[in-house]
Amino acid sequence: MINKVWKAMGVLGICTCLTLGIPAETRAAEIAVETSTTLYARIDSSASVRDIPLAGGQVLTQVTEGQSYEVAETSKDGWLKIRTSQGEGYIQSSSATLIEKTQEKVDQSVKQRREIVDYALQFVGGRYVYGGVNPKTGVDCSGFTRYVLKSAGISLSHSSRAQSGEGRTVSYEQARPGDLVFYGRNGSINHVALYMGEGRVVHASTEKTGIIVTNVMYRKPVKFVSVLN
């Protein structure tokens, strides 16, 4: 009786570990954001902008209190070089306050790829139907990738073998989210999945499993193809 209890607890422990290993929510990785900081001079009192950092320099223009200008060179010997509509020139450092402004720039290509993966992930749990073209009602592997990439304006054939010849071939190391991963047997391609990045794919797998997320190496990939920029 005791042995049976320990065996039951052991099975329960294994199931618990497997459950904990499955993420509660699958989604694409965060979009890479490029951050840049620019220095500006906010004018505290009206000043003359001169062509050289000397009081006797030629006056290029005037700046007035409350205006802001991008700084070309930081303060040196009491002078600050700024960019104006009349060109770059110098003002006395005492006439302005320096302000840092941070800007974020999102790579639009990265953004598009993440949006494609996120769009695909909403169908996880859907049915696999051979010849199906819509993941909302049932879809096969190439029907799934065709449907998902159509949302990004990409037209693909409804065949994994045909899709493998569309776009450009990339290596596993070069593969990015939104690229296609092809699998095969005996030299013939018979399955396609959408690469998510970080070694994972989302695909319409089989009638038993439906649309799922798996490791890209659940089978040995035959080819990686990019149909995106």
Tab-separated table of C-alpha atoms in Angstrom:
chain	number	residue	atom	x	y	z
A	1	MET	CA	0.000	0.000	0.000
A	2	ILE	CA	2.823	2.366	0.915
A	3	ASN	CA	4.580	1.643	-2.391
A	4	LYS	CA	1.390	2.512	-4.292
A	5	VAL	CA	1.115	5.815	-2.414
A	6	TRP	CA	4.728	6.746	-3.213
A	7	LYS	CA	4.214	5.831	-6.863
A	8	ALA	CA	1.113	8.023	-7.043
A	9	MET	CA	2.986	10.940	-5.443
A	10	GLY	CA	5.813	10.455	-7.900
A	11	VAL	CA	3.468	10.667	-10.882
A	12	LEU	CA	1.815	13.750	-9.384
A	13	GLY	CA	5.234	15.365	-8.965
A	14	ILE	CA	6.144	14.685	-12.591
A	15	CYS	CA	2.850	16.156	-13.819
A	16	THR	CA	3.361	19.221	-11.642
A	17	CYS	CA	6.839	19.805	-13.073
A	18	LEU	CA	5.548	19.451	-16.623
A	19	THR	CA	2.749	21.912	-15.942
A	20	LEU	CA	5.120	24.442	-14.419
A	21	GLY	CA	7.320	24.182	-17.490
A	22	ILE	CA	4.553	25.423	-19.789
A	23	PRO	CA	4.237	29.228	-19.964
A	24	ALA	CA	0.813	30.588	-19.046
A	25	GLU	CA	0.923	32.963	-21.991
A	26	THR	CA	2.926	32.693	-25.206
A	27	ARG	CA	3.737	35.852	-27.094
A	28	ALA	CA	6.421	37.407	-29.221
A	29	ALA	CA	9.425	39.010	-27.595
A	30	GLU	CA	9.352	42.737	-26.920
A	31	ILE	CA	10.051	45.047	-29.832
A	32	ALA	CA	13.595	46.406	-29.899
A	33	VAL	CA	13.595	50.157	-29.309
A	34	GLU	CA	16.540	52.382	-30.154
A	35	THR	CA	16.958	55.252	-27.696
A	36	SER	CA	18.853	58.446	-28.488
A	37	THR	CA	19.486	61.531	-26.363
A	38	THR	CA	19.840	65.024	-27.832
A	39	LEU	CA	21.090	68.086	-25.974
A	40	TYR	CA	19.197	71.369	-26.360
A	41	ALA	CA	19.882	74.917	-25.185
A	42	ARG	CA	16.860	76.750	-23.764
A	43	ILE	CA	17.484	80.473	-24.071
A	44	ASP	CA	17.148	82.264	-20.701
A	45	SER	CA	17.957	85.738	-22.008
A	46	SER	CA	18.188	87.204	-25.516
A	47	ALA	CA	21.605	86.752	-27.077
A	48	SER	CA	23.546	87.237	-30.287
A	49	VAL	CA	24.648	84.161	-32.239
A	50	ARG	CA	28.196	84.736	-33.494
A	51	ASP	CA	30.326	82.956	-36.101
A	52	ILE	CA	33.211	82.445	-33.650
A	53	PRO	CA	33.280	82.015	-29.851
A	54	LEU	CA	34.383	85.593	-29.232
A	55	ALA	CA	32.491	88.741	-28.284
A	56	GLY	CA	33.904	90.408	-31.406
A	57	GLY	CA	32.643	87.697	-33.736
A	58	GLN	CA	30.213	88.457	-36.563
A	59	VAL	CA	26.550	88.309	-35.534
A	60	LEU	CA	24.661	85.673	-37.549
A	61	THR	CA	21.261	86.041	-35.880
A	62	GLN	CA	19.520	86.768	-32.600
A	63	VAL	CA	17.860	84.284	-30.228
A	64	THR	CA	15.222	85.284	-27.711
A	65	GLU	CA	14.143	84.075	-24.299
A	66	GLY	CA	12.108	80.853	-24.302
A	67	GLN	CA	13.396	79.478	-27.606
A	68	SER	CA	15.258	76.131	-27.751
A	69	TYR	CA	18.057	75.075	-30.087
A	70	GLU	CA	19.946	71.841	-30.631
A	71	VAL	CA	23.468	71.957	-29.224
A	72	ALA	CA	26.230	71.254	-31.744
A	73	GLU	CA	29.087	71.526	-29.235
A	74	THR	CA	28.967	71.734	-25.466
A	75	SER	CA	30.239	74.666	-23.475
A	76	LYS	CA	33.871	75.644	-24.028
A	77	ASP	CA	35.529	78.714	-22.581
A	78	GLY	CA	32.119	80.223	-21.782
A	79	TRP	CA	30.614	79.664	-25.242
A	80	LEU	CA	28.044	77.191	-26.576
A	81	LYS	CA	27.645	76.185	-30.217
A	82	ILE	CA	24.016	75.821	-31.344
A	83	ARG	CA	22.157	75.016	-34.576
A	84	THR	CA	19.800	77.703	-35.927
A	85	SER	CA	17.933	78.171	-39.215
A	86	GLN	CA	20.762	80.527	-40.238
A	87	GLY	CA	23.389	77.879	-39.518
A	88	GLU	CA	25.575	76.970	-36.576
A	89	GLY	CA	26.896	79.685	-34.298
A	90	TYR	CA	28.024	80.507	-30.786
A	91	ILE	CA	26.210	82.054	-27.830
A	92	GLN	CA	27.490	82.728	-24.354
A	93	SER	CA	26.826	79.745	-22.087
A	94	SER	CA	25.410	81.989	-19.363
A	95	SER	CA	22.463	82.900	-21.610
A	96	ALA	CA	21.037	79.382	-21.819
A	97	THR	CA	20.137	76.266	-19.820
A	98	LEU	CA	21.041	72.827	-21.182
A	99	ILE	CA	18.218	70.276	-21.479
A	100	GLU	CA	18.441	66.606	-22.478
A	101	LYS	CA	15.623	65.148	-24.603
A	102	THR	CA	15.351	61.399	-25.081
A	103	GLN	CA	13.719	59.994	-28.210
A	104	GLU	CA	12.702	56.404	-28.941
A	105	LYS	CA	12.824	54.974	-32.436
A	106	VAL	CA	11.227	51.635	-33.310
A	107	ASP	CA	12.615	49.626	-36.225
A	108	GLN	CA	9.526	49.303	-38.431
A	109	SER	CA	10.755	46.000	-39.872
A	110	VAL	CA	11.112	44.543	-36.379
A	111	LYS	CA	7.697	45.904	-35.444
A	112	GLN	CA	6.046	44.307	-38.480
A	113	ARG	CA	7.622	40.929	-37.755
A	114	ARG	CA	6.485	40.976	-34.132
A	115	GLU	CA	2.976	41.961	-35.175
A	116	ILE	CA	2.874	38.996	-37.578
A	117	VAL	CA	3.946	36.583	-34.830
A	118	ASP	CA	1.445	38.041	-32.353
A	119	TYR	CA	-1.276	37.740	-34.991
A	120	ALA	CA	-0.388	34.075	-35.544
A	121	LEU	CA	-0.379	33.309	-31.829
A	122	GLN	CA	-4.012	34.276	-31.397
A	123	PHE	CA	-4.915	31.114	-33.326
A	124	VAL	CA	-3.032	28.697	-31.053
A	125	GLY	CA	-5.424	25.964	-29.992
A	126	GLY	CA	-7.289	26.055	-33.294
A	127	ARG	CA	-8.072	22.970	-35.387
A	128	TYR	CA	-5.895	21.357	-38.024
A	129	VAL	CA	-7.928	20.535	-41.133
A	130	TYR	CA	-6.230	19.161	-44.217
A	131	GLY	CA	-6.765	21.619	-47.076
A	132	GLY	CA	-8.160	24.237	-44.665
A	133	VAL	CA	-7.463	27.881	-45.390
A	134	ASN	CA	-8.827	29.707	-42.335
A	135	PRO	CA	-7.476	29.120	-38.798
A	136	LYS	CA	-10.812	30.242	-37.382
A	137	THR	CA	-12.518	27.187	-38.841
A	138	GLY	CA	-9.625	24.804	-39.480
A	139	VAL	CA	-6.403	25.049	-41.435
A	140	ASP	CA	-3.419	22.991	-42.549
A	141	CYS	CA	0.242	23.993	-42.222
A	142	SER	CA	0.648	25.967	-45.454
A	143	GLY	CA	-2.875	27.342	-45.182
A	144	PHE	CA	-1.912	28.721	-41.770
A	145	THR	CA	1.297	30.469	-42.891
A	146	ARG	CA	-0.499	31.726	-46.014
A	147	TYR	CA	-3.345	33.171	-43.934
A	148	VAL	CA	-1.066	34.814	-41.361
A	149	LEU	CA	1.307	36.435	-43.861
A	150	LYS	CA	-1.616	37.661	-45.956
A	151	SER	CA	-2.327	40.015	-43.023
A	152	ALA	CA	1.012	41.671	-43.850
A	153	GLY	CA	0.223	41.920	-47.555
A	154	ILE	CA	2.295	38.859	-48.511
A	155	SER	CA	0.760	36.418	-51.015
A	156	LEU	CA	1.840	32.772	-50.765
A	157	SER	CA	0.860	29.531	-52.443
A	158	HIS	CA	-1.220	26.973	-50.535
A	159	SER	CA	1.529	24.346	-50.501
A	160	SER	CA	4.526	23.940	-48.203
A	161	ARG	CA	6.682	22.797	-51.099
A	162	ALA	CA	5.698	25.797	-53.218
A	163	GLN	CA	6.192	28.234	-50.317
A	164	SER	CA	9.732	26.936	-49.837
A	165	GLY	CA	10.595	28.428	-53.228
A	166	GLU	CA	9.063	31.837	-52.495
A	167	GLY	CA	11.228	34.512	-50.869
A	168	ARG	CA	14.914	34.095	-50.123
A	169	THR	CA	16.739	31.321	-48.297
A	170	VAL	CA	18.368	32.283	-44.970
A	171	SER	CA	20.360	30.313	-42.419
A	172	TYR	CA	19.041	29.377	-38.992
A	173	GLU	CA	21.340	32.024	-37.509
A	174	GLN	CA	19.890	34.656	-39.856
A	175	ALA	CA	16.245	33.648	-39.321
A	176	ARG	CA	14.032	36.310	-37.756
A	177	PRO	CA	10.478	36.301	-36.385
A	178	GLY	CA	8.004	35.973	-39.252
A	179	ASP	CA	10.274	33.809	-41.416
A	180	LEU	CA	9.196	30.363	-42.609
A	181	VAL	CA	10.683	27.060	-41.441
A	182	PHE	CA	10.333	23.975	-43.632
A	183	TYR	CA	10.514	20.314	-42.678
A	184	GLY	CA	10.590	17.225	-44.831
A	185	ARG	CA	11.251	13.546	-45.283
A	186	ASN	CA	13.353	11.686	-47.853
A	187	GLY	CA	14.363	14.954	-49.503
A	188	SER	CA	10.796	16.188	-49.984
A	189	ILE	CA	9.316	19.136	-48.046
A	190	ASN	CA	6.021	18.264	-46.363
A	191	HIS	CA	5.517	20.814	-43.570
A	192	VAL	CA	5.941	24.548	-42.887
A	193	ALA	CA	5.904	26.586	-39.673
A	194	LEU	CA	6.202	30.278	-38.758
A	195	TYR	CA	9.368	31.176	-36.880
A	196	MET	CA	8.746	33.143	-33.670
A	197	GLY	CA	12.358	33.787	-32.725
A	198	GLU	CA	14.208	32.432	-29.693
A	199	GLY	CA	14.141	28.908	-31.114
A	200	ARG	CA	10.357	28.505	-31.332
A	201	VAL	CA	7.785	28.074	-34.108
A	202	VAL	CA	4.006	28.317	-34.276
A	203	HIS	CA	2.283	26.024	-36.767
A	204	ALA	CA	-0.755	23.959	-37.681
A	205	SER	CA	0.830	20.671	-36.706
A	206	THR	CA	-1.498	17.646	-36.898
A	207	GLU	CA	-5.172	16.770	-36.543
A	208	LYS	CA	-4.409	15.586	-33.012
A	209	THR	CA	-2.526	18.666	-31.807
A	210	GLY	CA	-3.954	21.478	-33.955
A	211	ILE	CA	-2.197	24.864	-33.995
A	212	ILE	CA	0.608	24.797	-31.439
A	213	VAL	CA	3.918	26.348	-30.398
A	214	THR	CA	6.949	24.053	-30.382
A	215	ASN	CA	10.727	24.150	-30.412
A	216	VAL	CA	12.049	24.823	-33.915
A	217	MET	CA	14.122	21.644	-33.601
A	218	TYR	CA	11.182	19.359	-32.792
A	219	ARG	CA	12.081	18.006	-36.224
A	220	LYS	CA	15.218	18.761	-38.187
A	221	PRO	CA	14.503	21.814	-40.381
A	222	VAL	CA	15.205	21.444	-44.091
A	223	LYS	CA	15.124	25.118	-44.989
A	224	PHE	CA	14.542	28.636	-43.643
A	225	VAL	CA	12.969	31.204	-45.950
A	226	SER	CA	12.236	34.922	-45.511
A	227	VAL	CA	9.427	36.528	-47.496
A	228	LEU	CA	9.706	39.793	-45.526
A	229	ASN	CA	12.134	42.707	-45.836
